[in-house]
PDB file of C-alpha atoms in Angstrom:
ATOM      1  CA  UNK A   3    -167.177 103.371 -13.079  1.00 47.00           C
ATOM      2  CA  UNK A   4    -164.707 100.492 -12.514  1.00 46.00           C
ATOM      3  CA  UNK A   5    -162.286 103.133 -13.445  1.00 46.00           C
ATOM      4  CA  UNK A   6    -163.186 105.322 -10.645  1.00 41.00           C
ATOM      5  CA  UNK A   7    -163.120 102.906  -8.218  1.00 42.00           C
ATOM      6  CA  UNK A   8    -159.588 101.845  -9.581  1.00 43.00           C
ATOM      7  CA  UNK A   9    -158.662 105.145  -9.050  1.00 41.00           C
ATOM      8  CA  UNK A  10    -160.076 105.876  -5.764  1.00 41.00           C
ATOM      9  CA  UNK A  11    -158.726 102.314  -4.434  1.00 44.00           C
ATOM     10  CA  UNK A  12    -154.934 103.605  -5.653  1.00 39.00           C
ATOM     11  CA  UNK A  13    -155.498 106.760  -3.618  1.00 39.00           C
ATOM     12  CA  UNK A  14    -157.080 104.888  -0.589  1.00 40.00           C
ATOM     13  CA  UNK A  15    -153.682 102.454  -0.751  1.00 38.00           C
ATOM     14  CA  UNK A  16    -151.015 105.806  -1.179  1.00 36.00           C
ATOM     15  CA  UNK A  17    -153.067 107.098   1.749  1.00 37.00           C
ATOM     16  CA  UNK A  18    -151.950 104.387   3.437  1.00 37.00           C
ATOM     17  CA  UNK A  19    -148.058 104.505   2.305  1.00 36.00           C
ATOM     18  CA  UNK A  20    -147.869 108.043   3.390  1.00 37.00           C
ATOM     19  CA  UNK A  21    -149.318 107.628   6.726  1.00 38.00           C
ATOM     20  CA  UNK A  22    -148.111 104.606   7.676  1.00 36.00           C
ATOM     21  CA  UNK A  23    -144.090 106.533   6.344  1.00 37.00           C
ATOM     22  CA  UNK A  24    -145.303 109.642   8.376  1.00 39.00           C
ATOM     23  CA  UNK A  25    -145.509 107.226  11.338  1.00 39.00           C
ATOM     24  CA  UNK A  26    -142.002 105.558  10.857  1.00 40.00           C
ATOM     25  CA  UNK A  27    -140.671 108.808  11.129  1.00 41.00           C
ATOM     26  CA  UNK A  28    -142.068 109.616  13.995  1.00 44.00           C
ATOM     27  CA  UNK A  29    -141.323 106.498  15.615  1.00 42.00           C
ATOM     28  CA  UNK A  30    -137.529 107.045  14.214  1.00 42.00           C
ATOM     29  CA  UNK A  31    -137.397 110.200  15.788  1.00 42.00           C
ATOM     30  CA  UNK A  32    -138.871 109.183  19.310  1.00 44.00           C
ATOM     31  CA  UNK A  33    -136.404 106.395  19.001  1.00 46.00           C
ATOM     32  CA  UNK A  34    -133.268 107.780  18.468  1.00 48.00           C
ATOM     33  CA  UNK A  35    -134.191 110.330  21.322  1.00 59.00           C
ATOM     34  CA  UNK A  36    -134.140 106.549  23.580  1.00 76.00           C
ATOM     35  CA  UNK A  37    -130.894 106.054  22.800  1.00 81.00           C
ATOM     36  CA  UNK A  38    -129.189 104.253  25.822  1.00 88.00           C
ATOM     37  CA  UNK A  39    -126.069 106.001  25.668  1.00 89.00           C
ATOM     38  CA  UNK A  40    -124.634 104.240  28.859  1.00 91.00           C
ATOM     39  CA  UNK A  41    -125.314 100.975  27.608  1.00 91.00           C
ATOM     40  CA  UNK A  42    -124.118 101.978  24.138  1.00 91.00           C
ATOM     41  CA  UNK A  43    -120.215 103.930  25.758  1.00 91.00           C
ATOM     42  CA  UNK A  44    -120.176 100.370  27.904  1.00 91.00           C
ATOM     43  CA  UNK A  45    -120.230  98.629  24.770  1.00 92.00           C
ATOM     44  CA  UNK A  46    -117.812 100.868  23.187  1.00 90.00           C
ATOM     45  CA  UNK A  47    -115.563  99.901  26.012  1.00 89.00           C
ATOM     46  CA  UNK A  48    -116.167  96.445  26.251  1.00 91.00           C
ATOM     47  CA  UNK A  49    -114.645  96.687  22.359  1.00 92.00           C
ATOM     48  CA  UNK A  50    -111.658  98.676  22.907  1.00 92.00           C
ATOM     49  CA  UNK A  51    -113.129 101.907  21.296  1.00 92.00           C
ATOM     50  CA  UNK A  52    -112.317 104.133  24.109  1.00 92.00           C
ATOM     51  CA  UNK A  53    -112.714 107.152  22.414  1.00 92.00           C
ATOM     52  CA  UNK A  54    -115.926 106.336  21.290  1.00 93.00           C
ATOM     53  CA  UNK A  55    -117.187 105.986  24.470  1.00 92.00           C
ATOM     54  CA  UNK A  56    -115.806 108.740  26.036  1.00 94.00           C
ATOM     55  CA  UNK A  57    -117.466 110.598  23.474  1.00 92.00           C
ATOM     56  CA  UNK A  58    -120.763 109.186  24.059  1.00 92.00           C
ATOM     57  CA  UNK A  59    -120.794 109.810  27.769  1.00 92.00           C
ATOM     58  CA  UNK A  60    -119.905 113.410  27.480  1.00 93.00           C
ATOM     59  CA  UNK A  61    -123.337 113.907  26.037  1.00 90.00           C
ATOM     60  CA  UNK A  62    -124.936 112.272  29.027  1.00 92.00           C
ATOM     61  CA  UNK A  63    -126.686 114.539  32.136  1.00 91.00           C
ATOM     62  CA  UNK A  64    -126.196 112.283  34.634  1.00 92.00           C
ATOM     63  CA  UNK A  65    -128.642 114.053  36.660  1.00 92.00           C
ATOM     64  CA  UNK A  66    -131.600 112.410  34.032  1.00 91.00           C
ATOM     65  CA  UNK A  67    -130.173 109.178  34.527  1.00 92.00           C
ATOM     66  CA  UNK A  68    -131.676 106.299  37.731  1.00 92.00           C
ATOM     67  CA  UNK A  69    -129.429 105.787  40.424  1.00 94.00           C
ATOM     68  CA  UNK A  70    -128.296 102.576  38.609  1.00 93.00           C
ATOM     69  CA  UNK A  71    -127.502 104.102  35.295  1.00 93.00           C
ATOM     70  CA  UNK A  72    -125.575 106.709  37.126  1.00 95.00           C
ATOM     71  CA  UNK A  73    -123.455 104.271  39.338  1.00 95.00           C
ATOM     72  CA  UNK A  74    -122.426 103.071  35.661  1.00 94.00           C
ATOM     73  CA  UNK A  75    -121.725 105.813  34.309  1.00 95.00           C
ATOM     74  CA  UNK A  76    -119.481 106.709  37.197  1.00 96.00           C
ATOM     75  CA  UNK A  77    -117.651 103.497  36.688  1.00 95.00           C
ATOM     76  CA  UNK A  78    -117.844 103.981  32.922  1.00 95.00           C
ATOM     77  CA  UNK A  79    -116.003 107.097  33.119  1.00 96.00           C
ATOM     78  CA  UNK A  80    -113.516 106.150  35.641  1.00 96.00           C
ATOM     79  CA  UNK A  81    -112.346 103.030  33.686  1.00 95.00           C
ATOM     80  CA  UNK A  82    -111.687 105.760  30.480  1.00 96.00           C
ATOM     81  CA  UNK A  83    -109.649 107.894  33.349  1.00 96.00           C
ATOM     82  CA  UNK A  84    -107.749 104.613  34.580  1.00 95.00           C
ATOM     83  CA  UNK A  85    -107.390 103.832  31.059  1.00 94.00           C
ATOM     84  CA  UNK A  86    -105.720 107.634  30.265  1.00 95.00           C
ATOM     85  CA  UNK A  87    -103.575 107.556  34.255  1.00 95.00           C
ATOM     86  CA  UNK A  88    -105.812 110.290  34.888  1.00 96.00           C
ATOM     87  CA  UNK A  89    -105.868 108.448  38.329  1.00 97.00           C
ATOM     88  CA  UNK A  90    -107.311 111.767  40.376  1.00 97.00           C
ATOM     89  CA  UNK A  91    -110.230 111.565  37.875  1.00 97.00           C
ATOM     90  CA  UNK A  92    -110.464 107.968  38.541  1.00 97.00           C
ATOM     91  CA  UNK A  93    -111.014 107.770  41.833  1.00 97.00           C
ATOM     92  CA  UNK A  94    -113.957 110.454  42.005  1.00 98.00           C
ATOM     93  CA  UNK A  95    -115.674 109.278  39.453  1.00 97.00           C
ATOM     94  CA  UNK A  96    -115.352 105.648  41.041  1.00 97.00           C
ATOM     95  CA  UNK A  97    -116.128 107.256  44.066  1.00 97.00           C
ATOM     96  CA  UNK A  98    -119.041 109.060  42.797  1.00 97.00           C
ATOM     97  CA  UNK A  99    -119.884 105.035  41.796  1.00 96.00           C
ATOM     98  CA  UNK A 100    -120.051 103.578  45.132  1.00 96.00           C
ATOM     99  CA  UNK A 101    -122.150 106.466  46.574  1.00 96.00           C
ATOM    100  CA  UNK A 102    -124.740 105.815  43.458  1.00 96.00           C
ATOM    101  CA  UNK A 103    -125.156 102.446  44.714  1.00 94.00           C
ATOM    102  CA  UNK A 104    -122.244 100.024  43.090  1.00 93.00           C
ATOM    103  CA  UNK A 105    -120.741  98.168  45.617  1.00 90.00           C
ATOM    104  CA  UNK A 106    -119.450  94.943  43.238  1.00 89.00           C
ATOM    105  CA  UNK A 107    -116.041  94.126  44.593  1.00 90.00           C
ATOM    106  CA  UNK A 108    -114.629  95.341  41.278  1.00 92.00           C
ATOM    107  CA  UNK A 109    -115.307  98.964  41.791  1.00 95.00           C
ATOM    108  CA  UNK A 110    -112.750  98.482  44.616  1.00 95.00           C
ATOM    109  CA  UNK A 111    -110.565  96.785  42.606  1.00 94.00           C
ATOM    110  CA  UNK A 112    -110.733  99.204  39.792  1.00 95.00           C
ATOM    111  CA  UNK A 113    -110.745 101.784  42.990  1.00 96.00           C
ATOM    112  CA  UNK A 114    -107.350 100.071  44.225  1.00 95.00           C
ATOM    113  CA  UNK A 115    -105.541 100.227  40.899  1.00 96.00           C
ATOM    114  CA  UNK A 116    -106.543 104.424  40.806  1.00 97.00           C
ATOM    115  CA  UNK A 117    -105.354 104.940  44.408  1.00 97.00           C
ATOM    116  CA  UNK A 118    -101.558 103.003  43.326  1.00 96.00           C
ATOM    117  CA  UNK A 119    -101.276 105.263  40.474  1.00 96.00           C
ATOM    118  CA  UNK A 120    -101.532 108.361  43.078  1.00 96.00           C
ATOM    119  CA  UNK A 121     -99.246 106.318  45.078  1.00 96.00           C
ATOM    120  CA  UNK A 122    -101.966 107.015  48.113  1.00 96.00           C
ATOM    121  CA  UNK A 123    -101.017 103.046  49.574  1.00 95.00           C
ATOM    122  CA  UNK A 124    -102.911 103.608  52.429  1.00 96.00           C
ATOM    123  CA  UNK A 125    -105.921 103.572  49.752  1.00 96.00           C
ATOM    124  CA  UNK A 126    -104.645 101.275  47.871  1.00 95.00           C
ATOM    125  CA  UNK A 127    -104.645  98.743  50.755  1.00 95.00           C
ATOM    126  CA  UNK A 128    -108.032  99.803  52.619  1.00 95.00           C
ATOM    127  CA  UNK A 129    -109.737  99.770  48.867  1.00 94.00           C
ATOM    128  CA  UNK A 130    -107.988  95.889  48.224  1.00 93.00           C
ATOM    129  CA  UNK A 131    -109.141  95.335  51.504  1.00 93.00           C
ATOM    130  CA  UNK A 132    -112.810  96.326  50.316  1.00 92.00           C
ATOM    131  CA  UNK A 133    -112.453  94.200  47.673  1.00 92.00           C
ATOM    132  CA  UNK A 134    -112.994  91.096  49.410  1.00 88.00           C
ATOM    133  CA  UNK A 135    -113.514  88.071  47.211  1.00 84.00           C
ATOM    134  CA  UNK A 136    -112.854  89.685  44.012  1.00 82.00           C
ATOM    135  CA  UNK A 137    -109.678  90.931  46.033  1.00 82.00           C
ATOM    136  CA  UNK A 138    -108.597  88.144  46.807  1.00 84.00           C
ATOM    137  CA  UNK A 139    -108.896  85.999  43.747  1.00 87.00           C
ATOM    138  CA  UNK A 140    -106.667  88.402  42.051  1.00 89.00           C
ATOM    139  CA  UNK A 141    -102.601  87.668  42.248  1.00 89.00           C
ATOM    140  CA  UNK A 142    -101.489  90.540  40.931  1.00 90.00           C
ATOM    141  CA  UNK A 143    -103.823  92.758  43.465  1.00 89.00           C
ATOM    142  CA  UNK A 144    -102.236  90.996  46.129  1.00 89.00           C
ATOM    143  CA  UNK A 145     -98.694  91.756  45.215  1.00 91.00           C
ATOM    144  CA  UNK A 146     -99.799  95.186  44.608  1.00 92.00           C
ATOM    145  CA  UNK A 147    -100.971  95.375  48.210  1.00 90.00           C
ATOM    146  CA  UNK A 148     -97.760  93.559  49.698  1.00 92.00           C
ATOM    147  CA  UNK A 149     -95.950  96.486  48.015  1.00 92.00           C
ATOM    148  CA  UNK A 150     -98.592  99.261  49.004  1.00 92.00           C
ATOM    149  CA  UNK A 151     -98.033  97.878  52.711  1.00 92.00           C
ATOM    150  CA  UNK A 152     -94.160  98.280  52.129  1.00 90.00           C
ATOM    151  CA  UNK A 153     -94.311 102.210  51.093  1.00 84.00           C
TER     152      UNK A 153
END
């Protein structure tokens, strides 16, 4: 009998294994499908992998994302086009930002730098402008707009 109950105490523990491995799987699964890909591209960025994070944001719908997570992936995606002088790109998707709610002073820095490139200074001075603090902390942005007001 003790034999039995050995027996049927092993099967009561491998029981156990399997279902409590059946629900790591599951929870693996639901998890990878929570994958914060915004967060995850701005990291990418933040450590020079551009590529990376270019590629991570091109499997984003920004139409599932908050209003928040959008205005960051705007400005996500137009640092990658500042970063390539795909300065049209740039300034829609910074654009595309600031109508999603990010209004930081950077974005009109970063805004500023993608309007020079296009060498629209009228832009380039208005978005410095917009910049206000941030702006005006920043030496090189206000060189940039002494030149942007000589064009």
């Amino acid at each position: 009998m003790s034999k039995m109950k050995h027996t049927l105490k092993n099967l009561v523990v491998v029981a156990a294994l399997l279902a409590t491995s059946i629900s790591a799987v599951g929870l693996a699964e639901e998890s990878s499908d929570e994958v914060d890909h915004v967060a995850l591209a701005t990291r990418m960025l933040k450590d020079g992998h551009y590529d990376r994070a270019r590629s991570v944001l091109l499997s984003v719908d920004a139409n599932t994302l908050t209003m928040e997570e959008r205005a960051n992936f705007y400005t996500l995606n137009g640092l990658l086009d500042l970063d390539a002088a795909s300065h049209a790109s740039a300034v829609k998707n910074f654009d595309l930002a600031i109508r999603n709610g990010k209004v930081d002073d950077i974005i009109f820095v970063y805004l500023a730098q993608a309007f020079w490139g296009q060498k629209d200074y009228a832009m380039t001075v208005r978005s410095i402008d917009n910049a206000d603090e941030e702006g005006e902390e920043i030496a090189q942005l206000q060189l940039m707009k002494a030149q942007a007001l000589r064009e």
